[in-house]
Coordinates of C-alpha atoms and ligand atoms in Angstrom, one line a residue:
M1456 CA 221.8 253.4 69.9
S1457 CA 220.8 249.8 69.4
N1458 CA 220.3 247.7 72.5
E1459 CA 221.0 244.2 71.3
N1460 CA 222.0 241.6 74.0
L1461 CA 225.6 240.5 74.0
I1462 CA 225.5 236.9 75.3
I1463 CA 228.1 236.2 78.0
F1464 CA 229.2 232.6 77.9
D1465 CA 231.5 231.9 80.9
T1466 CA 233.9 229.0 80.5
T1467 CA 235.8 229.4 83.8
L1468 CA 234.8 225.9 84.9
R1469 CA 235.8 224.3 81.6
D1470 CA 238.6 226.2 79.7
G1471 CA 239.6 228.0 82.9
E1472 CA 240.0 224.8 84.7
Q1473 CA 242.3 223.6 82.0
S1474 CA 244.9 226.1 83.3
P1475 CA 247.8 224.0 84.5
G1476 CA 247.4 223.8 88.3
A1477 CA 243.9 225.3 88.5
S1478 CA 241.9 222.3 89.2
M1479 CA 238.9 222.6 91.4
D1480 CA 236.9 220.0 93.3
I1481 CA 233.2 219.5 92.7
S1482 CA 231.9 221.6 95.6
E1483 CA 234.2 224.4 94.6
K1484 CA 232.8 224.2 91.0
V1485 CA 229.3 224.3 92.3
Q1486 CA 230.1 227.3 94.4
I1487 CA 231.6 229.1 91.4
A1488 CA 228.6 228.2 89.3
H1489 CA 226.3 229.8 91.9
A1490 CA 228.4 233.0 91.9
L1491 CA 228.3 233.1 88.0
E1492 CA 224.5 232.7 88.2
E1493 CA 224.3 235.6 90.6
L1494 CA 226.5 237.6 88.2
N1495 CA 223.8 236.9 85.6
V1496 CA 226.0 235.2 83.0
D1497 CA 223.8 233.8 80.2
I1498 CA 225.5 230.5 79.8
I1499 CA 227.8 228.6 82.2
E1500 CA 230.1 226.0 80.4
A1501 CA 230.3 223.6 83.3
G1502 CA 232.8 221.1 82.0
F1503 CA 233.8 218.4 79.6
P1504 CA 231.9 215.3 80.9
I1505 CA 233.7 212.6 78.9
A1506 CA 237.1 213.9 80.2
S1507 CA 236.8 212.3 83.7
P1508 CA 234.2 211.0 86.2
G1509 CA 234.9 214.1 88.2
D1510 CA 234.1 216.4 85.3
Y1511 CA 230.9 214.4 84.6
K1512 CA 229.7 214.7 88.2
A1513 CA 230.5 218.4 88.4
V1514 CA 228.4 219.1 85.2
K1515 CA 225.6 217.0 86.5
E1516 CA 225.5 218.7 89.9
I1517 CA 225.7 222.2 88.3
A1518 CA 222.9 221.3 85.9
E1519 CA 220.7 220.2 88.8
T1520 CA 221.1 223.4 90.8
I1521 CA 221.4 226.3 88.3
N1522 CA 218.1 227.9 87.4
N1523 CA 218.7 231.3 85.9
S1524 CA 221.7 230.6 83.5
G1525 CA 221.9 228.1 80.7
V1526 CA 224.3 225.2 81.5
C1527 CA 226.5 223.9 78.8
A1528 CA 228.7 220.8 78.4
L1529 CA 231.5 220.4 75.9
A1530 CA 231.8 217.3 73.6
R1531 CA 234.1 216.5 70.8
A1532 CA 232.3 215.5 67.6
L1533 CA 232.1 211.9 68.8
D1534 CA 229.0 209.9 69.8
K1535 CA 230.4 208.9 73.2
D1536 CA 231.2 212.5 74.1
I1537 CA 227.8 213.8 73.0
E1538 CA 226.0 211.0 74.8
S1539 CA 227.9 211.7 78.0
A1540 CA 227.3 215.5 77.8
A1541 CA 223.6 214.8 77.2
K1542 CA 223.4 212.5 80.2
A1543 CA 225.2 215.0 82.5
L1544 CA 222.8 217.7 81.4
E1545 CA 219.7 215.5 81.8
N1546 CA 218.2 217.6 84.6
A1547 CA 219.3 221.0 83.4
K1548 CA 216.6 223.7 83.0
N1549 CA 218.3 225.2 79.9
P1550 CA 220.9 222.6 78.6
R1551 CA 223.3 223.4 75.8
I1552 CA 225.6 220.9 74.1
H1553 CA 228.8 222.5 72.6
T1554 CA 230.4 220.2 70.1
F1555 CA 233.6 220.9 68.2
I1556 CA 236.0 219.6 65.6
A1557 CA 239.2 221.1 64.2
T1558 CA 239.1 222.8 60.8
S1559 CA 242.6 224.2 60.2
P1560 CA 244.8 222.4 57.7
I1561 CA 247.4 221.5 60.3
H1562 CA 244.9 220.1 62.8
M1563 CA 242.9 218.2 60.2
E1564 CA 246.1 216.6 58.7
K1565 CA 248.3 216.1 61.8
K1566 CA 245.9 215.7 64.6
L1567 CA 242.7 214.2 63.1
N1568 CA 244.2 212.6 60.0
M1569 CA 240.9 213.4 58.3
S1570 CA 240.0 214.8 54.9
P1571 CA 238.1 218.1 54.9
A1572 CA 235.0 216.3 53.5
K1573 CA 235.2 213.8 56.4
V1574 CA 235.5 216.7 58.9
I1575 CA 232.3 218.3 57.5
A1576 CA 230.4 215.0 57.6
T1577 CA 231.6 214.3 61.2
A1578 CA 230.5 217.8 62.3
V1579 CA 227.1 217.5 60.7
H1580 CA 226.6 214.1 62.4
A1581 CA 227.6 215.5 65.7
V1582 CA 225.1 218.4 65.5
E1583 CA 222.4 216.0 64.4
L1584 CA 223.1 213.6 67.2
S1585 CA 223.1 216.5 69.7
K1586 CA 219.7 217.6 68.4
Q1587 CA 218.2 214.4 69.7
F1588 CA 218.9 215.7 73.3
T1589 CA 218.4 219.5 73.1
D1590 CA 217.6 222.3 70.7
D1591 CA 220.3 224.5 72.0
I1592 CA 223.4 223.4 70.1
E1593 CA 226.7 225.2 69.7
F1594 CA 229.2 224.2 67.1
S1595 CA 232.9 225.3 67.1
P1596 CA 235.3 224.9 64.2
E1597 CA 238.4 224.5 66.4
D1598 CA 241.4 226.6 65.4
A1599 CA 239.1 228.7 63.1
G1600 CA 241.6 231.5 63.5
R1601 CA 244.1 229.5 61.3
S1602 CA 241.5 227.8 59.0
E1603 CA 240.8 228.5 55.3
L1604 CA 238.0 230.9 54.8
D1605 CA 236.1 229.0 52.1
F1606 CA 236.3 225.8 54.2
L1607 CA 234.9 227.7 57.2
Y1608 CA 232.0 229.0 55.2
E1609 CA 231.2 225.5 54.0
I1610 CA 231.3 223.8 57.4
I1611 CA 229.4 226.6 59.1
E1612 CA 226.6 226.5 56.5
A1613 CA 226.4 222.7 56.9
T1614 CA 226.2 222.8 60.7
I1615 CA 223.6 225.6 60.8
D1616 CA 221.5 223.5 58.3
A1617 CA 222.0 220.5 60.6
G1618 CA 220.6 222.5 63.6
A1619 CA 223.4 224.5 65.3
K1620 CA 221.9 227.6 66.8
T1621 CA 225.3 229.2 67.9
I1622 CA 228.4 229.1 65.8
N1623 CA 231.5 229.8 67.9
I1624 CA 234.7 231.0 66.2
P1625 CA 237.7 230.1 68.3
D1626 CA 241.2 231.6 68.0
T1627 CA 242.4 228.5 69.7
V1628 CA 246.1 229.3 69.7
G1629 CA 245.8 233.1 70.2
Y1630 CA 247.4 233.9 66.8
N1631 CA 245.0 236.5 65.4
L1632 CA 245.3 240.3 65.5
P1633 CA 242.2 242.5 66.3
H1634 CA 241.7 243.9 62.8
Q1635 CA 242.1 240.5 61.2
F1636 CA 239.8 238.7 63.6
G1637 CA 237.2 241.5 63.2
D1638 CA 237.4 241.0 59.4
L1639 CA 237.1 237.2 59.8
I1640 CA 233.8 237.6 61.7
R1641 CA 232.4 240.2 59.3
N1642 CA 233.3 237.9 56.3
I1643 CA 231.7 234.8 57.9
I1644 CA 228.5 236.6 58.7
A1645 CA 228.4 238.2 55.2
N1646 CA 229.3 235.0 53.2
V1647 CA 227.6 232.1 55.0
K1648 CA 224.2 231.9 53.2
N1649 CA 222.2 230.9 56.3
S1650 CA 224.1 233.1 58.8
D1651 CA 220.8 234.7 59.8
N1652 CA 219.8 231.5 61.5
A1653 CA 222.6 231.5 64.0
I1654 CA 224.2 233.6 66.6
F1655 CA 227.9 234.1 66.1
S1656 CA 230.2 233.7 69.1
V1657 CA 233.9 234.2 69.6
H1658 CA 236.4 232.4 71.9
C1659 CA 239.8 234.0 72.0
H1660 CA 243.0 232.8 73.7
N1661 CA 245.5 235.2 75.1
D1662 CA 248.9 234.0 73.8
L1663 CA 249.7 237.4 72.4
G1664 CA 247.8 239.3 75.1
L1665 CA 245.1 240.1 72.5
A1666 CA 242.2 237.9 73.7
V1667 CA 240.0 240.8 74.9
A1668 CA 241.0 243.1 72.0
N1669 CA 240.2 240.3 69.4
S1670 CA 236.8 239.6 71.1
L1671 CA 235.8 243.2 71.1
A1672 CA 236.8 243.6 67.4
A1673 CA 234.5 240.6 66.8
V1674 CA 231.7 242.3 68.7
S1675 CA 232.1 245.4 66.6
N1676 CA 231.8 243.2 63.5
G1677 CA 228.6 241.4 64.5
A1678 CA 229.5 238.7 67.1
R1679 CA 226.7 238.5 69.7
Q1680 CA 228.2 236.0 72.1
V1681 CA 231.6 236.2 73.8
E1682 CA 233.2 233.2 75.5
C1683 CA 235.3 234.3 78.5
T1684 CA 236.5 233.5 81.9
I1685 CA 236.8 235.2 85.3
N1686 CA 240.2 236.8 85.8
G1687 CA 241.1 235.6 82.2
L1688 CA 241.9 232.1 83.6
G1689 CA 242.5 229.4 80.9
E1690 CA 244.8 227.2 78.9
R1691 CA 248.4 228.6 78.6
A1692 CA 248.1 232.5 78.7
G1693 CA 244.4 232.2 79.4
N1694 CA 241.1 233.2 77.8
A1695 CA 239.5 236.6 77.3
A1696 CA 238.7 238.1 80.8
L1697 CA 234.9 238.4 81.4
E1698 CA 235.3 241.5 83.6
E1699 CA 237.3 243.3 80.8
I1700 CA 234.8 242.4 78.1
V1701 CA 231.8 243.4 80.2
M1702 CA 233.2 246.7 81.5
S1703 CA 234.5 247.6 78.0
V1704 CA 231.1 247.2 76.5
K1705 CA 229.4 249.0 79.4
T1706 CA 231.9 251.9 79.5
R1707 CA 232.1 252.4 75.7
R1708 CA 228.4 252.1 74.9
D1709 CA 229.1 254.8 72.3
M1710 CA 231.1 252.2 70.3
F1711 CA 229.2 249.0 70.8
H1712 CA 225.7 248.4 69.6
C1713 CA 224.9 246.0 72.4
N1714 CA 224.9 245.5 76.1
T1715 CA 225.2 242.6 78.5
R1716 CA 222.9 241.4 81.3
I1717 CA 225.7 241.1 83.7
N1718 CA 225.2 242.4 87.2
T1719 CA 228.5 244.2 87.3
K1720 CA 228.3 244.8 91.0
K1721 CA 229.1 241.1 91.6
I1722 CA 232.3 241.1 89.4
L1723 CA 234.7 241.7 92.2
K1724 CA 233.1 239.0 94.5
C1725 CA 233.4 236.5 91.7
S1726 CA 236.9 237.4 90.9
R1727 CA 238.0 237.0 94.5
L1728 CA 236.2 233.7 94.8
V1729 CA 237.9 232.3 91.7
A1730 CA 241.3 233.6 92.8
G1731 CA 240.8 232.1 96.3
I1732 CA 239.7 228.7 95.0
T1733 CA 242.3 228.3 92.3
G1734 CA 245.1 229.9 94.4
F1735 CA 245.9 232.1 91.3
P1736 CA 246.1 235.6 92.8
V1737 CA 245.1 238.5 90.6
Q1738 CA 248.0 240.8 89.7
P1739 CA 247.7 244.2 91.4
N1740 CA 247.6 246.1 88.1
K1741 CA 245.1 243.8 86.4
A1742 CA 242.4 245.8 84.6
I1743 CA 239.0 246.0 86.5
V1744 CA 239.7 243.6 89.4
G1745 CA 243.4 244.3 90.3
K1746 CA 243.9 245.8 93.8
N1747 CA 245.3 249.0 92.1
A1748 CA 242.7 249.2 89.4
F1749 CA 240.9 252.1 91.1
A1750 CA 243.8 253.4 93.3
H1751 CA 245.3 256.8 92.6
E1752 CA 248.9 257.3 93.9
S1753 CA 250.1 260.4 92.0
G1754 CA 249.4 263.8 93.6
I1755 CA 248.2 265.2 90.3
H1756 CA 245.8 262.4 89.9
Q1757 CA 244.5 262.6 93.5
D1758 CA 244.0 266.3 93.2
G1759 CA 242.1 265.8 89.9
I1760 CA 239.9 263.1 91.4
I1761 CA 239.0 265.3 94.5
K1762 CA 238.0 268.1 92.1
S1763 CA 236.0 265.9 89.8
R1764 CA 236.1 262.0 89.6
E1765 CA 235.8 261.9 85.9
T1766 CA 239.2 263.7 85.5
Y1767 CA 241.0 260.4 85.9
E1768 CA 238.3 257.7 86.3
I1769 CA 236.4 256.2 83.4
M1770 CA 234.4 253.7 85.6
R1771 CA 233.0 253.9 89.0
A1772 CA 234.5 251.5 91.5
E1773 CA 231.1 250.8 92.9
D1774 CA 230.0 249.4 89.6
I1775 CA 232.2 246.4 89.9
G1776 CA 231.2 245.9 93.6
L1777 CA 234.2 247.6 95.2
V1778 CA 232.9 249.1 98.5
S1779 CA 236.2 251.1 98.8
N1780 CA 237.6 248.9 101.6
S1781 CA 234.8 250.4 103.7
L1782 CA 235.5 250.1 107.4
V1783 CA 232.5 248.4 108.8
L1784 CA 232.7 247.1 112.3
G1785 CA 235.0 247.1 115.2
K1786 CA 235.4 245.1 118.4
H1787 CA 232.5 247.0 120.2
S1788 CA 230.0 246.5 117.4
G1789 CA 226.9 244.6 118.5
R1790 CA 225.1 241.6 117.2
N1791 CA 222.4 243.6 115.4
A1792 CA 224.9 245.8 113.4
F1793 CA 226.8 242.7 112.6
K1794 CA 223.7 240.9 111.4
Q1795 CA 222.7 243.9 109.2
K1796 CA 226.1 244.1 107.7
L1797 CA 226.0 240.4 106.8
A1798 CA 222.6 240.9 105.2
D1799 CA 224.0 243.9 103.2
L1800 CA 226.8 241.7 102.0
N1801 CA 224.4 238.9 101.0
I1802 CA 226.2 236.5 103.4
L1803 CA 223.7 236.2 106.3
P1804 CA 223.4 232.5 107.2
K1805 CA 220.0 231.0 107.6
E1806 CA 220.7 229.0 110.8
T1807 CA 221.1 230.7 114.1
K1808 CA 224.0 228.4 115.0
A1809 CA 226.0 229.5 111.9
L1810 CA 225.3 233.1 112.8
D1811 CA 226.5 232.5 116.4
D1812 CA 229.7 230.9 115.1
L1813 CA 230.3 233.7 112.7
F1814 CA 229.7 236.3 115.4
Y1815 CA 232.2 234.5 117.7
K1816 CA 234.8 234.4 114.9
F1817 CA 234.2 238.1 114.2
K1818 CA 234.8 239.0 117.8
E1819 CA 237.9 236.8 117.9
L1820 CA 239.2 238.6 114.8
A1821 CA 238.3 242.0 116.2
D1822 CA 240.4 241.3 119.2
K1823 CA 243.5 240.7 117.0
K1824 CA 242.8 243.1 114.2
H1825 CA 241.9 246.8 114.7
E1826 CA 239.8 247.4 111.7
I1827 CA 237.4 244.8 110.2
F1828 CA 236.6 245.3 106.5
D1829 CA 234.0 243.8 104.3
E1830 CA 236.6 241.5 102.8
D1831 CA 237.3 240.1 106.3
L1832 CA 233.7 239.3 106.9
I1833 CA 233.3 237.7 103.5
N1834 CA 236.3 235.6 104.3
I1835 CA 235.3 234.4 107.7
A1836 CA 231.8 233.6 106.3
S1837 CA 233.3 231.4 103.6
N1838 CA 235.4 229.6 106.2
I1839 CA 232.6 228.8 108.6
Q1840 CA 231.3 225.6 107.1
V1841 CA 233.4 223.3 109.2
A1842 CA 230.7 221.4 111.2
S1843 CA 231.4 217.9 109.9
N1844 CA 235.2 218.0 110.0
I1845 CA 237.1 214.9 111.0
I1846 CA 240.2 216.8 111.8
N1847 CA 240.0 219.9 114.0
F1848 CA 242.7 222.4 114.9
K1849 CA 243.4 222.6 118.7
Y1850 CA 246.8 224.2 119.3
M1851 CA 250.1 225.1 117.7
K1852 CA 253.5 226.3 118.9
V1853 CA 256.2 227.3 116.3
L1854 CA 259.8 228.1 117.2
T1855 CA 262.0 230.0 114.7
E1856 CA 265.4 231.2 115.5
S1857 CA 268.1 232.4 113.1
D1858 CA 270.6 229.6 112.2
K1859 CA 268.4 226.9 113.8
K1860 CA 266.0 224.6 112.1
P1861 CA 262.4 225.8 112.9
E1862 CA 260.3 223.5 115.1
A1863 CA 256.6 223.1 115.4
F1864 CA 254.3 221.4 117.9
I1865 CA 250.8 220.7 116.7
K1866 CA 247.7 219.4 118.5
L1867 CA 244.7 218.3 116.5
N1868 CA 241.5 216.6 117.4
V1869 CA 241.0 213.7 115.0
D1870 CA 237.7 211.8 115.0
G1871 CA 237.1 213.0 118.6
K1872 CA 240.5 212.1 119.9
D1873 CA 243.3 214.6 120.7
M1874 CA 246.6 213.9 119.0
E1875 CA 249.8 215.8 118.9
A1876 CA 253.2 215.8 117.2
K1877 CA 256.4 217.7 117.1
S1878 CA 258.6 218.1 114.0
S1879 CA 261.1 220.4 112.3
G1880 CA 261.4 221.7 108.8
D1881 CA 263.0 224.1 106.4
G1882 CA 260.7 226.9 107.6
A1883 CA 257.9 227.5 110.1
V1884 CA 255.2 226.3 107.7
D1885 CA 257.3 223.3 106.6
A1886 CA 257.8 222.3 110.2
A1887 CA 254.1 222.7 111.0
Y1888 CA 253.2 220.6 107.9
N1889 CA 255.6 217.9 108.9
A1890 CA 254.0 217.7 112.3
I1891 CA 250.5 217.5 110.9
E1892 CA 251.6 214.7 108.5
E1893 CA 253.1 212.8 111.5
I1894 CA 249.6 212.9 113.1
I1895 CA 247.5 212.2 110.0
Q1896 CA 249.8 209.9 108.0
S1897 CA 247.9 210.8 104.8
G1898 CA 250.7 210.2 102.3
C1899 CA 249.3 213.2 100.3
K1900 CA 251.8 215.4 98.4
L1901 CA 251.6 219.2 98.5
I1902 CA 251.5 220.6 95.0
L1903 CA 250.4 224.2 95.5
Y1904 CA 250.9 226.6 98.3
S1905 CA 249.8 230.2 97.8
V1906 CA 249.5 233.2 100.1
N1907 CA 247.4 236.3 99.5
N1908 CA 246.6 239.1 101.9
I1909 CA 242.9 239.8 102.1
T1910 CA 243.2 243.5 103.2
S1911 CA 246.3 245.6 103.6
G1912 CA 248.5 246.2 106.6
T1913 CA 250.7 243.9 108.7
D1914 CA 247.7 243.0 110.9
A1915 CA 245.7 242.0 107.8
Q1916 CA 244.3 238.5 107.4
G1917 CA 246.5 236.3 105.2
E1918 CA 244.6 233.8 103.1
V1919 CA 246.5 230.6 102.2
T1920 CA 245.4 228.2 99.5
V1921 CA 246.9 224.7 99.3
R1922 CA 246.4 221.8 96.9
I1923 CA 247.4 218.3 97.9
T1924 CA 247.3 215.1 95.8
K1925 CA 247.2 211.4 96.2
D1926 CA 246.5 208.7 93.6
D1927 CA 245.3 211.2 91.0
S1928 CA 242.9 212.9 93.4
I1929 CA 243.3 216.5 94.1
F1930 CA 242.0 218.4 97.2
N1931 CA 242.1 222.1 97.7
G1932 CA 242.2 223.8 101.1
H1933 CA 241.8 227.4 102.3
G1934 CA 242.6 229.0 105.6
A1935 CA 242.8 232.6 106.8
D1936 CA 244.2 234.2 109.9
T1937 CA 246.2 237.2 110.9
D1938 CA 249.0 234.8 111.6
I1939 CA 250.2 233.4 108.3
V1940 CA 251.6 230.1 109.8
K1941 CA 248.2 229.5 111.4
A1942 CA 246.4 230.3 108.2
S1943 CA 248.7 227.7 106.5
V1944 CA 247.9 225.1 109.1
L1945 CA 244.2 225.8 108.7
A1946 CA 244.4 225.5 104.9
L1947 CA 246.2 222.1 105.1
I1948 CA 243.7 220.8 107.7
N1949 CA 240.8 222.0 105.4
A1950 CA 242.3 220.0 102.4
L1951 CA 243.0 217.0 104.6
N1952 CA 239.4 217.0 105.8
K1953 CA 238.3 216.8 102.2
Y1954 CA 240.7 213.9 101.6
K1955 CA 239.4 212.1 104.7
Q1956 CA 235.8 212.6 103.7
N1957 CA 236.3 211.4 100.2
P1958 CA 239.7 209.7 99.6
N1959 CA 238.8 208.2 96.3
L1960 CA 237.4 211.3 94.7
I1961 CA 238.5 211.4 91.1
S1962 CA 239.4 214.9 90.3
S1963 CA 238.8 216.4 86.9
K1964 CA 242.6 216.4 86.3
K1965 CA 242.4 212.6 85.8
R1966 CA 241.3 213.1 82.2
G1967 CA 240.0 210.2 80.2
I1968 CA 240.8 211.6 76.8
Ligands
KIV2677 O1 240.1 227.0 72.3 C1 239.3 226.3 71.7 O2 239.3 226.1 70.5 C2 238.3 225.6 72.6 C3 237.2 225.0 71.8 C4 236.8 223.7 72.5 C5 236.1 225.9 71.7 O3 238.4 225.7 73.8
ZN2678 ZN1 239.7 227.4 74.4

């Protein structure tokens, strides 16, 4: 069995962020980039720097902090895009420029209004220009899945000659079928004269639900890089899901002549982080990372599993980092056990003050909630960085009664001063949000509100994600509590703190192209 490396190129922060409603702020992108580095992805596509100042800044910050994965920036085959990508990547340890131009007849004629010869010349120039900044250049013939084969051979040969080290074949509109896409990759590798000088990559969209199947067909036919996203996030129906690609290749080693470097035990953590930040929850029956992916309900299956795990399980839950909801600590647990558990979960803070705060929060939660799971600890740990907040929660009272408009009384500390307001609304959360706005007077508009339970049971912590916007800036907020109204209030306060700290932040949604 050959052991070639299958390069995992993650585009959660670029194509994933192009999902309508999935925008992330810069600190969230940096947080995800670190999680991807920990997951051991080979390349992180950090963004599209020319698209907006926010995208540029995010790529720059990621390039400056990531050491163990390559960092890539996207650029159309235009000088200004390539120069902006190169500048954003200036301090990256392993920078890659990914440049692209469309090659399908419909795109060349209707979108670019360019002749095929001009498209080739533009692509070659883009690769040559990129080469002035880095040796690691990727070229994509956009909409390759609907391009003419002979034209693809020609442009690929020319761009490899110009210096492209990776040729990425995108099925931009998710139109291909697995056997057809596999043939496409095999034909390209066989017919492009200098194909030995490049690595072939694939980038599949999921419009027909075939992104993973198409990518795997390509791997069987010689592709050695797959572009994918956590949870399959991405434009329209999304991109190929990283976790499905990686676990397919790992589980069916008998069928694939390659393996990835991914630390699969970090998959679930990454999936939850991306779901939490974007507010796009993972469906329960989603392969690999859905809540039910390793749950066995039927008596026959349970009986089989008890007798021998392999009767109904093809993968081990531990391999994706599922610690089977292990009950960890309770209200009588001491500080040492707590500290050890945080260390086991890789979330032990360096400063004593942060550990004290976490321990206090843990005790508070243990008073309300009988059983504390790993997920609860991960969650309180990610919510603890609140030291520099301008707005702090003090108190809330919410009254709901059938046939009466709910009312909320909220007390906040804003810039060291206690402030309070009372308001009504269409529901308890709406009333609380109206009261908060009466105090803060931000003028921000709520554009996303999403609730997810972290563990199961009615005493479980609910996690709320909100997204607010003002003047083209977008701010995400997260809050968790066993009381869903309080979690909602904390999430809004979290987003408003980001707004207060940086009201003119230009989000990556304000695209300049
Ligand atoms: O889907 C696509 O074609 C892309 C390219 C930029 C690779 O995202
Ligand atoms: Zn794409």
